[in-house]
mmCIF file of C-alpha atoms in Angstrom:
data_model
loop_
_atom_site.group_PDB
_atom_site.id
_atom_site.type_symbol
_atom_site.label_atom_id
_atom_site.label_comp_id
_atom_site.label_asym_id
_atom_site.label_seq_id
_atom_site.Cartn_x
_atom_site.Cartn_y
_atom_site.Cartn_z
ATOM 1 C CA MET A 522 1.429 -31.361 -18.500
ATOM 2 C CA VAL A 523 4.746 -29.696 -19.044
ATOM 3 C CA VAL A 524 7.680 -28.878 -16.800
ATOM 4 C CA TYR A 525 9.326 -25.661 -17.972
ATOM 5 C CA ASN A 526 12.295 -24.984 -15.751
ATOM 6 C CA PHE A 527 13.885 -25.376 -12.343
ATOM 7 C CA TYR A 528 15.840 -23.015 -10.090
ATOM 8 C CA LEU A 529 17.775 -23.718 -6.917
ATOM 9 C CA PHE A 530 18.870 -20.879 -4.635
ATOM 10 C CA ASP A 531 20.844 -20.971 -1.439
ATOM 11 C CA ARG A 532 20.105 -18.906 1.638
ATOM 12 C CA VAL A 533 22.040 -15.823 0.502
ATOM 13 C CA GLY A 534 20.472 -15.725 -2.959
ATOM 14 C CA THR A 535 23.131 -17.374 -5.096
ATOM 15 C CA CYS A 536 21.563 -19.367 -7.880
ATOM 16 C CA LEU A 537 23.137 -22.779 -7.371
ATOM 17 C CA TYR A 538 21.481 -24.439 -10.325
ATOM 18 C CA TYR A 539 19.183 -23.693 -13.218
ATOM 19 C CA ALA A 540 17.752 -26.216 -15.674
ATOM 20 C CA GLU A 541 15.171 -25.897 -18.406
ATOM 21 C CA TRP A 542 13.306 -28.481 -20.364
ATOM 22 C CA CYS A 543 10.851 -26.520 -22.381
ATOM 23 C CA ARG A 544 11.097 -22.769 -22.291
ATOM 24 C CA ARG A 545 9.168 -20.925 -24.933
ATOM 25 C CA LYS A 546 9.897 -17.379 -23.904
ATOM 26 C CA LYS A 547 13.310 -16.064 -22.956
ATOM 27 C CA ALA A 548 13.501 -13.692 -20.028
ATOM 28 C CA GLY A 549 14.492 -10.623 -21.996
ATOM 29 C CA MET A 550 17.463 -10.083 -19.675
ATOM 30 C CA ALA A 551 20.771 -11.805 -18.935
ATOM 31 C CA ASN A 552 20.636 -15.042 -16.968
ATOM 32 C CA VAL A 553 22.307 -13.568 -13.909
ATOM 33 C CA GLU A 554 19.743 -10.790 -13.767
ATOM 34 C CA GLU A 555 16.894 -13.220 -14.181
ATOM 35 C CA TYR A 556 18.110 -15.274 -11.229
ATOM 36 C CA LYS A 557 18.343 -12.165 -9.093
ATOM 37 C CA LEU A 558 14.850 -11.104 -10.128
ATOM 38 C CA MET A 559 13.464 -14.533 -9.347
ATOM 39 C CA TYR A 560 15.131 -14.629 -5.948
ATOM 40 C CA GLY A 561 13.998 -11.088 -5.178
ATOM 41 C CA MET A 562 10.444 -11.926 -6.154
ATOM 42 C CA LEU A 563 10.406 -15.001 -3.914
ATOM 43 C CA PHE A 564 11.876 -13.041 -1.014
ATOM 44 C CA SER A 565 9.232 -10.340 -1.443
ATOM 45 C CA ILE A 566 6.414 -12.867 -1.744
ATOM 46 C CA LYS A 567 7.505 -14.500 1.513
ATOM 47 C CA SER A 568 7.588 -11.182 3.304
ATOM 48 C CA PHE A 569 4.253 -10.157 1.773
ATOM 49 C CA ILE A 570 2.375 -13.280 2.854
ATOM 50 C CA THR A 571 3.714 -13.122 6.401
ATOM 51 C CA ARG A 572 2.245 -9.670 6.803
ATOM 52 C CA ILE A 573 -1.011 -10.020 4.947
ATOM 53 C CA SER A 574 -1.944 -13.412 6.375
ATOM 54 C CA PRO A 575 -4.917 -13.337 8.770
ATOM 55 C CA VAL A 576 -3.535 -16.271 10.789
ATOM 56 C CA ASP A 577 -0.056 -17.591 11.521
ATOM 57 C CA LEU A 578 1.481 -19.566 8.689
ATOM 58 C CA LYS A 579 2.988 -23.009 9.072
ATOM 59 C CA ASP A 580 4.405 -23.880 5.678
ATOM 60 C CA GLY A 581 4.299 -20.398 4.201
ATOM 61 C CA PHE A 582 4.289 -19.768 0.476
ATOM 62 C CA LEU A 583 3.333 -22.875 -1.509
ATOM 63 C CA CYS A 584 2.795 -21.911 -5.131
ATOM 64 C CA TYR A 585 1.319 -19.299 -7.440
ATOM 65 C CA SER A 586 -0.513 -19.605 -10.767
ATOM 66 C CA THR A 587 -0.854 -17.290 -13.691
ATOM 67 C CA SER A 588 -2.868 -17.896 -16.837
ATOM 68 C CA LYS A 589 -0.001 -19.798 -18.471
ATOM 69 C CA TYR A 590 2.180 -21.372 -15.787
ATOM 70 C CA LYS A 591 2.363 -22.399 -12.165
ATOM 71 C CA LEU A 592 5.358 -21.818 -9.956
ATOM 72 C CA HIS A 593 5.924 -24.325 -7.147
ATOM 73 C CA PHE A 594 8.120 -23.374 -4.241
ATOM 74 C CA TYR A 595 9.759 -25.284 -1.437
ATOM 75 C CA GLU A 596 12.167 -23.951 1.145
ATOM 76 C CA THR A 597 14.190 -26.163 3.436
ATOM 77 C CA ALA A 598 15.011 -25.280 7.032
ATOM 78 C CA SER A 599 18.532 -24.359 5.917
ATOM 79 C CA GLY A 600 17.224 -21.681 3.572
ATOM 80 C CA LEU A 601 17.603 -23.592 0.304
ATOM 81 C CA LYS A 602 14.902 -22.592 -2.154
ATOM 82 C CA PHE A 603 13.635 -25.003 -4.787
ATOM 83 C CA VAL A 604 11.501 -23.565 -7.585
ATOM 84 C CA LEU A 605 9.763 -25.482 -10.352
ATOM 85 C CA ASN A 606 7.684 -23.949 -13.149
ATOM 86 C CA THR A 607 5.064 -26.181 -14.711
ATOM 87 C CA ASP A 608 2.013 -25.527 -16.812
ATOM 88 C CA SER A 609 -1.113 -24.428 -14.985
ATOM 89 C CA GLY A 610 -2.868 -27.767 -15.426
ATOM 90 C CA VAL A 611 -0.961 -29.351 -12.554
ATOM 91 C CA PRO A 612 -3.346 -29.710 -9.602
ATOM 92 C CA GLY A 613 -2.249 -28.935 -6.062
ATOM 93 C CA ASN A 614 1.407 -28.257 -5.520
ATOM 94 C CA LEU A 615 4.596 -30.161 -6.134
ATOM 95 C CA ARG A 616 6.188 -29.521 -2.743
ATOM 96 C CA ASP A 617 6.605 -33.242 -2.171
ATOM 97 C CA THR A 618 8.374 -33.575 -5.515
ATOM 98 C CA LEU A 619 10.649 -30.683 -4.622
ATOM 99 C CA HIS A 620 11.303 -32.236 -1.238
ATOM 100 C CA GLN A 621 12.293 -35.450 -2.985
ATOM 101 C CA ILE A 622 14.640 -33.511 -5.238
ATOM 102 C CA TYR A 623 16.187 -32.067 -2.098
ATOM 103 C CA SER A 624 16.542 -35.297 -0.154
ATOM 104 C CA GLN A 625 17.263 -37.784 -2.911
ATOM 105 C CA ILE A 626 19.288 -35.700 -5.312
ATOM 106 C CA TYR A 627 20.721 -32.609 -3.627
ATOM 107 C CA VAL A 628 21.617 -34.175 -0.269
ATOM 108 C CA GLU A 629 22.842 -37.417 -1.787
ATOM 109 C CA HIS A 630 24.928 -36.002 -4.593
ATOM 110 C CA ILE A 631 26.004 -32.532 -3.475
ATOM 111 C CA VAL A 632 25.971 -32.366 0.307
ATOM 112 C CA LYS A 633 27.543 -35.771 0.694
ATOM 113 C CA ASN A 634 30.138 -35.033 -1.958
ATOM 114 C CA PRO A 635 33.337 -33.738 -0.314
ATOM 115 C CA MET A 636 34.445 -32.134 -3.593
ATOM 116 C CA CYS A 637 31.336 -29.953 -3.858
ATOM 117 C CA SER A 638 31.586 -26.667 -2.029
ATOM 118 C CA LEU A 639 28.105 -25.778 -0.840
ATOM 119 C CA GLY A 640 28.007 -22.045 -1.473
ATOM 120 C CA ASP A 641 29.065 -22.329 -5.121
ATOM 121 C CA PRO A 642 26.990 -22.991 -8.220
ATOM 122 C CA ILE A 643 26.679 -26.689 -8.875
ATOM 123 C CA SER A 644 28.909 -28.083 -11.595
ATOM 124 C CA SER A 645 28.518 -31.741 -10.761
ATOM 125 C CA GLU A 646 27.575 -33.760 -13.845
ATOM 126 C CA LEU A 647 26.115 -36.450 -11.621
ATOM 127 C CA PHE A 648 23.662 -33.968 -10.098
ATOM 128 C CA LYS A 649 22.689 -32.701 -13.551
ATOM 129 C CA SER A 650 21.966 -36.149 -14.897
ATOM 130 C CA LYS A 651 20.169 -37.373 -11.794
ATOM 131 C CA LEU A 652 17.963 -34.284 -11.713
ATOM 132 C CA ASP A 653 17.193 -34.533 -15.406
ATOM 133 C CA GLU A 654 16.334 -38.225 -15.056
ATOM 134 C CA PHE A 655 14.120 -37.536 -12.054
ATOM 135 C CA VAL A 656 12.195 -34.708 -13.675
ATOM 136 C CA ARG A 657 11.684 -36.611 -16.927
ATOM 137 C CA ALA A 658 10.277 -39.504 -14.939
ATOM 138 C CA LEU A 659 7.675 -37.308 -13.252
ATOM 139 C CA PRO A 660 4.053 -37.979 -14.212
ATOM 140 C CA VAL A 661 3.606 -34.279 -14.900
ATOM 141 C CA PHE A 662 6.418 -34.206 -17.438
ATOM 142 C CA SER A 663 5.459 -34.494 -21.045
ATOM 143 C CA ALA A 664 7.875 -35.140 -23.893
ATOM 144 C CA LYS A 665 6.245 -32.296 -25.799
ATOM 145 C CA THR A 666 8.781 -29.594 -26.645
ATOM 146 C CA SER A 667 8.229 -26.529 -28.786
ATOM 147 C CA MET B 865 -15.330 -21.226 3.449
ATOM 148 C CA THR B 866 -14.771 -17.596 4.300
ATOM 149 C CA LEU B 867 -13.537 -14.673 2.323
ATOM 150 C CA PHE B 868 -11.274 -12.724 4.652
ATOM 151 C CA ALA B 869 -10.716 -9.457 2.823
ATOM 152 C CA VAL B 870 -11.299 -7.582 -0.425
ATOM 153 C CA TYR B 871 -8.735 -5.181 -1.904
ATOM 154 C CA VAL B 872 -9.152 -3.010 -4.992
ATOM 155 C CA VAL B 873 -5.979 -1.588 -6.541
ATOM 156 C CA ASN B 874 -5.869 1.122 -9.212
ATOM 157 C CA ARG B 875 -3.727 1.265 -12.332
ATOM 158 C CA ALA B 876 -0.796 2.891 -10.577
ATOM 159 C CA GLY B 877 -0.718 0.297 -7.802
ATOM 160 C CA GLY B 878 -2.422 2.412 -5.154
ATOM 161 C CA LEU B 879 -5.024 0.879 -2.871
ATOM 162 C CA ILE B 880 -8.436 2.424 -3.543
ATOM 163 C CA TYR B 881 -10.687 0.167 -1.508
ATOM 164 C CA GLN B 882 -10.272 -2.309 1.278
ATOM 165 C CA TYR B 883 -12.756 -4.276 3.335
ATOM 166 C CA ASP B 884 -12.037 -6.833 6.070
ATOM 167 C CA ASN B 885 -14.639 -9.495 6.586
ATOM 168 C CA ASN B 886 -14.456 -11.968 9.483
ATOM 169 C CA LEU B 887 -10.735 -11.910 10.009
ATOM 170 C CA PRO B 888 -10.117 -14.761 12.450
ATOM 171 C CA ARG B 889 -8.714 -13.488 15.728
ATOM 172 C CA THR B 890 -5.683 -15.354 16.989
ATOM 173 C CA ASP B 891 -5.470 -13.839 20.472
ATOM 174 C CA VAL B 892 -4.073 -15.898 23.322
ATOM 175 C CA GLU B 893 -4.287 -14.767 26.924
ATOM 176 C CA LYS B 894 -2.102 -16.391 29.543
ATOM 177 C CA THR B 895 -1.118 -15.807 33.122
ATOM 178 C CA PHE B 896 2.594 -15.572 33.766
ATOM 179 C CA SER B 897 4.755 -15.678 36.863
ATOM 180 C CA TYR B 898 8.039 -13.883 37.344
ATOM 181 C CA PRO B 899 10.395 -14.041 35.482
ATOM 182 C CA LEU B 900 8.729 -13.803 32.102
ATOM 183 C CA GLU B 901 10.108 -16.451 29.745
ATOM 184 C CA LEU B 902 9.284 -14.494 26.630
ATOM 185 C CA VAL B 903 11.579 -11.768 25.386
ATOM 186 C CA LEU B 904 9.604 -8.637 24.525
ATOM 187 C CA LYS B 905 11.005 -5.744 22.509
ATOM 188 C CA PRO B 906 9.420 -2.584 21.130
ATOM 189 C CA GLN B 907 8.796 -3.078 17.427
ATOM 190 C CA ASP B 908 7.328 -0.367 15.306
ATOM 191 C CA ASN B 909 5.377 1.321 18.119
ATOM 192 C CA LYS B 910 4.138 -1.981 19.552
ATOM 193 C CA ILE B 911 5.611 -4.482 21.999
ATOM 194 C CA GLY B 912 6.418 -7.681 20.126
ATOM 195 C CA VAL B 913 7.563 -11.171 21.066
ATOM 196 C CA VAL B 914 11.109 -11.666 19.847
ATOM 197 C CA PHE B 915 12.050 -14.964 21.516
ATOM 198 C CA GLY B 916 10.399 -17.640 23.607
ATOM 199 C CA GLN B 917 7.656 -18.994 21.374
ATOM 200 C CA ARG B 918 5.359 -21.325 23.360
ATOM 201 C CA ASP B 919 1.753 -22.350 23.887
ATOM 202 C CA GLY B 920 0.269 -20.585 20.901
ATOM 203 C CA ILE B 921 2.254 -17.398 21.435
ATOM 204 C CA LYS B 922 4.493 -17.019 18.412
ATOM 205 C CA VAL B 923 7.365 -14.756 17.453
ATOM 206 C CA GLY B 924 5.837 -11.735 15.789
ATOM 207 C CA HIS B 925 2.838 -11.551 18.079
ATOM 208 C CA VAL B 926 2.328 -8.288 19.947
ATOM 209 C CA VAL B 927 0.978 -7.457 23.389
ATOM 210 C CA GLN B 928 -2.707 -6.653 23.056
ATOM 211 C CA ALA B 929 -3.769 -6.372 26.712
ATOM 212 C CA VAL B 930 -2.301 -6.588 30.204
ATOM 213 C CA ASN B 931 -4.607 -7.851 32.971
ATOM 214 C CA GLY B 932 -7.587 -7.141 30.777
ATOM 215 C CA VAL B 933 -6.621 -3.548 30.049
ATOM 216 C CA PRO B 934 -6.096 -2.974 26.295
ATOM 217 C CA VAL B 935 -2.689 -1.734 25.214
ATOM 218 C CA ASN B 936 -2.363 1.274 22.957
ATOM 219 C CA GLY B 937 0.997 1.166 21.179
ATOM 220 C CA THR B 938 3.579 0.716 23.915
ATOM 221 C CA LEU B 939 1.465 2.208 26.704
ATOM 222 C CA LEU B 940 -1.519 1.040 28.674
ATOM 223 C CA GLU B 941 -4.617 3.229 28.690
ATOM 224 C CA ASP B 942 -3.544 4.958 31.886
ATOM 225 C CA GLY B 943 -0.178 5.912 30.361
ATOM 226 C CA GLN B 944 2.094 3.321 31.971
ATOM 227 C CA GLU B 945 4.791 1.713 29.849
ATOM 228 C CA VAL B 946 4.058 -1.968 29.255
ATOM 229 C CA LEU B 947 7.722 -2.930 29.434
ATOM 230 C CA ASP B 948 8.034 -1.273 32.876
ATOM 231 C CA ILE B 949 5.052 -3.188 34.210
ATOM 232 C CA VAL B 950 6.340 -6.470 32.838
ATOM 233 C CA SER B 951 9.827 -6.079 34.293
ATOM 234 C CA ASN B 952 8.552 -5.190 37.783
ATOM 235 C CA GLU B 953 8.298 -8.328 39.892
ATOM 236 C CA ALA B 954 5.649 -6.789 42.141
ATOM 237 C CA ASN B 955 3.071 -6.938 39.357
ATOM 238 C CA TYR B 956 3.190 -10.726 39.024
ATOM 239 C CA PRO B 957 1.233 -12.997 38.487
ATOM 240 C CA ILE B 958 0.231 -11.059 35.398
ATOM 241 C CA ALA B 959 -2.203 -11.918 32.608
ATOM 242 C CA ILE B 960 -1.024 -10.800 29.168
ATOM 243 C CA LYS B 961 -2.903 -11.191 25.912
ATOM 244 C CA PHE B 962 -0.886 -11.691 22.728
ATOM 245 C CA GLY B 963 -2.052 -11.750 19.145
ATOM 246 C CA ARG B 964 -1.031 -11.090 15.567
ATOM 247 C CA PRO B 965 -0.679 -7.359 14.993
ATOM 248 C CA LYS B 966 -3.662 -5.883 13.182
ATOM 249 C CA LEU B 967 -2.775 -4.333 9.863
ATOM 250 C CA ARG B 968 -3.029 -0.556 9.827
ATOM 251 C CA THR B 969 -4.206 1.326 6.748
ATOM 252 C CA ASN B 970 -0.698 2.418 5.775
ATOM 253 C CA GLU B 971 0.517 -1.156 5.899
ATOM 254 C CA LYS B 972 -2.359 -2.281 3.721
ATOM 255 C CA ILE B 973 -1.529 0.404 1.169
ATOM 256 C CA MET B 974 2.063 -0.793 1.152
ATOM 257 C CA LEU B 975 1.097 -4.440 0.774
ATOM 258 C CA ALA B 976 -1.245 -3.632 -2.100
ATOM 259 C CA SER B 977 1.534 -1.809 -3.950
ATOM 260 C CA MET B 978 3.892 -4.677 -3.214
ATOM 261 C CA PHE B 979 1.508 -7.127 -4.763
ATOM 262 C CA HIS B 980 0.984 -4.832 -7.743
ATOM 263 C CA SER B 981 4.716 -5.144 -8.504
ATOM 264 C CA LEU B 982 4.874 -8.871 -7.795
ATOM 265 C CA PHE B 983 1.985 -9.357 -10.208
ATOM 266 C CA VAL B 984 4.007 -7.826 -13.023
ATOM 267 C CA ILE B 985 7.205 -9.705 -12.152
ATOM 268 C CA GLY B 986 5.224 -12.950 -12.275
ATOM 269 C CA SER B 987 4.353 -12.149 -15.854
ATOM 270 C CA GLN B 988 7.925 -11.115 -16.740
ATOM 271 C CA LEU B 989 9.488 -14.312 -15.445
ATOM 272 C CA SER B 990 7.073 -16.499 -17.330
ATOM 273 C CA PRO B 991 8.566 -19.343 -19.391
ATOM 274 C CA GLU B 992 5.510 -19.151 -21.667
ATOM 275 C CA PRO B 993 4.751 -16.155 -23.866
ATOM 276 C CA GLN B 994 1.670 -13.985 -23.212
ATOM 277 C CA SER B 995 1.291 -14.873 -19.571
ATOM 278 C CA SER B 996 -0.907 -12.836 -17.267
ATOM 279 C CA GLY B 997 0.326 -11.811 -13.841
ATOM 280 C CA ILE B 998 -0.155 -13.804 -10.633
ATOM 281 C CA GLU B 999 -3.795 -14.884 -10.508
ATOM 282 C CA VAL B 1000 -3.756 -17.143 -7.473
ATOM 283 C CA LEU B 1001 -1.173 -17.051 -4.714
ATOM 284 C CA GLU B 1002 -1.422 -20.051 -2.429
ATOM 285 C CA THR B 1003 -0.199 -20.518 1.080
ATOM 286 C CA ASP B 1004 -1.279 -23.017 3.699
ATOM 287 C CA ALA B 1005 -3.442 -20.463 5.567
ATOM 288 C CA PHE B 1006 -5.051 -18.528 2.720
ATOM 289 C CA LYS B 1007 -5.330 -18.126 -1.033
ATOM 290 C CA LEU B 1008 -5.053 -14.730 -2.629
ATOM 291 C CA HIS B 1009 -7.059 -14.448 -5.858
ATOM 292 C CA CYS B 1010 -6.439 -11.535 -8.179
ATOM 293 C CA PHE B 1011 -8.482 -10.493 -11.157
ATOM 294 C CA GLN B 1012 -7.099 -7.791 -13.413
ATOM 295 C CA THR B 1013 -9.610 -6.065 -15.671
ATOM 296 C CA LEU B 1014 -8.798 -4.902 -19.185
ATOM 297 C CA THR B 1015 -8.391 -1.379 -17.804
ATOM 298 C CA GLY B 1016 -5.711 -2.397 -15.303
ATOM 299 C CA ILE B 1017 -7.759 -2.318 -12.097
ATOM 300 C CA LYS B 1018 -7.034 -5.287 -9.834
ATOM 301 C CA PHE B 1019 -9.587 -6.891 -7.569
ATOM 302 C CA MET B 1020 -7.987 -9.089 -4.924
ATOM 303 C CA VAL B 1021 -9.632 -11.387 -2.445
ATOM 304 C CA LEU B 1022 -7.993 -13.152 0.493
ATOM 305 C CA ALA B 1023 -9.887 -16.382 0.940
ATOM 306 C CA ASP B 1024 -9.753 -19.650 2.804
ATOM 307 C CA PRO B 1025 -7.707 -22.199 0.794
ATOM 308 C CA LYS B 1026 -10.799 -24.353 0.338
ATOM 309 C CA ALA B 1027 -13.178 -21.596 -0.762
ATOM 310 C CA PRO B 1028 -14.774 -22.477 -4.124
ATOM 311 C CA ALA B 1029 -15.583 -20.270 -7.093
ATOM 312 C CA VAL B 1030 -13.782 -17.130 -5.948
ATOM 313 C CA ASP B 1031 -13.387 -16.126 -9.613
ATOM 314 C CA ALA B 1032 -17.131 -15.736 -9.908
ATOM 315 C CA PHE B 1033 -17.075 -13.569 -6.803
ATOM 316 C CA LEU B 1034 -14.326 -11.386 -8.278
ATOM 317 C CA LYS B 1035 -16.354 -10.889 -11.455
ATOM 318 C CA LYS B 1036 -19.291 -9.858 -9.277
ATOM 319 C CA VAL B 1037 -17.084 -7.330 -7.464
ATOM 320 C CA HIS B 1038 -16.093 -5.945 -10.865
ATOM 321 C CA GLU B 1039 -19.765 -5.593 -11.730
ATOM 322 C CA ILE B 1040 -20.460 -3.774 -8.460
ATOM 323 C CA TYR B 1041 -17.464 -1.508 -9.154
ATOM 324 C CA ALA B 1042 -18.813 -0.662 -12.602
ATOM 325 C CA ASP B 1043 -22.330 -0.035 -11.288
ATOM 326 C CA PHE B 1044 -21.733 1.863 -8.038
ATOM 327 C CA ALA B 1045 -18.324 3.466 -8.400
ATOM 328 C CA LEU B 1046 -17.811 4.174 -12.101
ATOM 329 C CA LYS B 1047 -21.369 5.263 -12.760
ATOM 330 C CA ASN B 1048 -21.280 7.568 -9.765
ATOM 331 C CA PRO B 1049 -20.804 11.095 -11.185
ATOM 332 C CA PHE B 1050 -19.001 12.216 -8.030
ATOM 333 C CA TYR B 1051 -16.411 9.468 -8.225
ATOM 334 C CA SER B 1052 -13.107 10.094 -10.081
ATOM 335 C CA ILE B 1053 -11.410 7.057 -11.470
ATOM 336 C CA ASP B 1054 -8.273 5.765 -9.726
ATOM 337 C CA MET B 1055 -9.242 7.644 -6.553
ATOM 338 C CA PRO B 1056 -10.118 5.938 -3.253
ATOM 339 C CA ILE B 1057 -13.674 4.660 -3.456
ATOM 340 C CA ARG B 1058 -15.916 6.451 -0.952
ATOM 341 C CA CYS B 1059 -19.301 5.452 -2.332
ATOM 342 C CA GLU B 1060 -21.818 4.222 0.197
ATOM 343 C CA LEU B 1061 -23.700 2.082 -2.279
ATOM 344 C CA PHE B 1062 -20.457 0.365 -3.290
ATOM 345 C CA ASP B 1063 -19.747 -0.514 0.372
ATOM 346 C CA THR B 1064 -23.279 -1.784 0.969
ATOM 347 C CA ASN B 1065 -23.277 -3.922 -2.117
ATOM 348 C CA ILE B 1066 -19.850 -5.421 -1.475
ATOM 349 C CA GLN B 1067 -20.918 -6.366 2.039
ATOM 350 C CA ALA B 1068 -24.166 -7.841 0.787
ATOM 351 C CA CYS B 1069 -22.281 -9.824 -1.832
ATOM 352 C CA LEU B 1070 -19.859 -11.156 0.790
ATOM 353 C CA GLU B 1071 -22.724 -12.203 3.042
ATOM 354 C CA GLN B 1072 -24.470 -13.899 0.177
ATOM 355 C CA ALA B 1073 -21.255 -15.651 -0.810
ATOM 356 C CA GLU B 1074 -20.913 -17.071 2.681
ATOM 357 C CA LYS B 1075 -24.502 -18.176 2.985
ATOM 358 C CA THR B 1076 -25.004 -19.707 -0.401
ATOM 359 C CA GLY B 1077 -21.413 -20.588 -1.280
ATOM 360 C CA ILE B 1078 -20.866 -18.151 -4.176
ATOM 361 C CA THR B 1079 -23.186 -19.674 -6.713
ATOM 362 C CA ASN B 1080 -25.267 -16.561 -7.021
ATOM 363 C CA VAL B 1081 -23.714 -14.891 -10.089
#
């Protein structure tokens, strides 16, 4: 059970935060381009599922799996997108975990911080350490690194 | 435990086969009095709900029938404009049926190509080397399973989130493709599949999957 990386996007597509714990393959493109590609992919997936779905969707896109990893997605009502890549062995989806990251870490340490401007990438050390601590404490996180 | 639809996509991303099986209908018919609380606007040759979601009628739904008469695009069968009828107070109380718009063939072709690209991006953004593309896409209403063969053909199935063993079903579809499309001397590869035996067998396989729960392979 491995957690690979984490992305946080705001409603216009700015990547507010990126963290990795165990990434074995680099993207093959600059970081900025990778964030844009990730955001674009998520935007397209959301549009795709709305149209192809046979019934109306309540929560929308939850996660997707490939042979090697699973991408978990959670979007808040304000358009904030939380993305977590884990290995494919994780059952179900980690929406609740991502919701906890939102409510216990993002809201507490960024939204409530008057010095943090919400549209800008996060530079708060407190957020970084709290997020890192939280993810390392997850049952799905393994200390195994490459 | 239903499989809603089967899509087969060729190597270039074009849709070559599509079959809808038991798509659940989400139509809601209600009687309204003047003035209509929903805001209707023409969208893409249909009349869609833009505002005023209530009672099962959601934003995005389109007008399917007025007083029992089916709607064709923005007009009723006798040629009257739906928006004119709805804005005329003399026609009330009026019974209007709303539902999710049915996908037309062009839209399905577009969605298949869209998924073809998303499949590849999923593999590009992988944090692990040698990842395949998106194999299962989950939402709360359906799960999309995709099986890509070694030759690049993708078989996709839209299924209920709880449907078991869809991978076995996809392998069976691949087998049917090899037997009734590829071995057909009149079929050219990567072209839309118009083979009767392929259709019959896919439908039989879907029926069997529903009856016996896909343990037949």
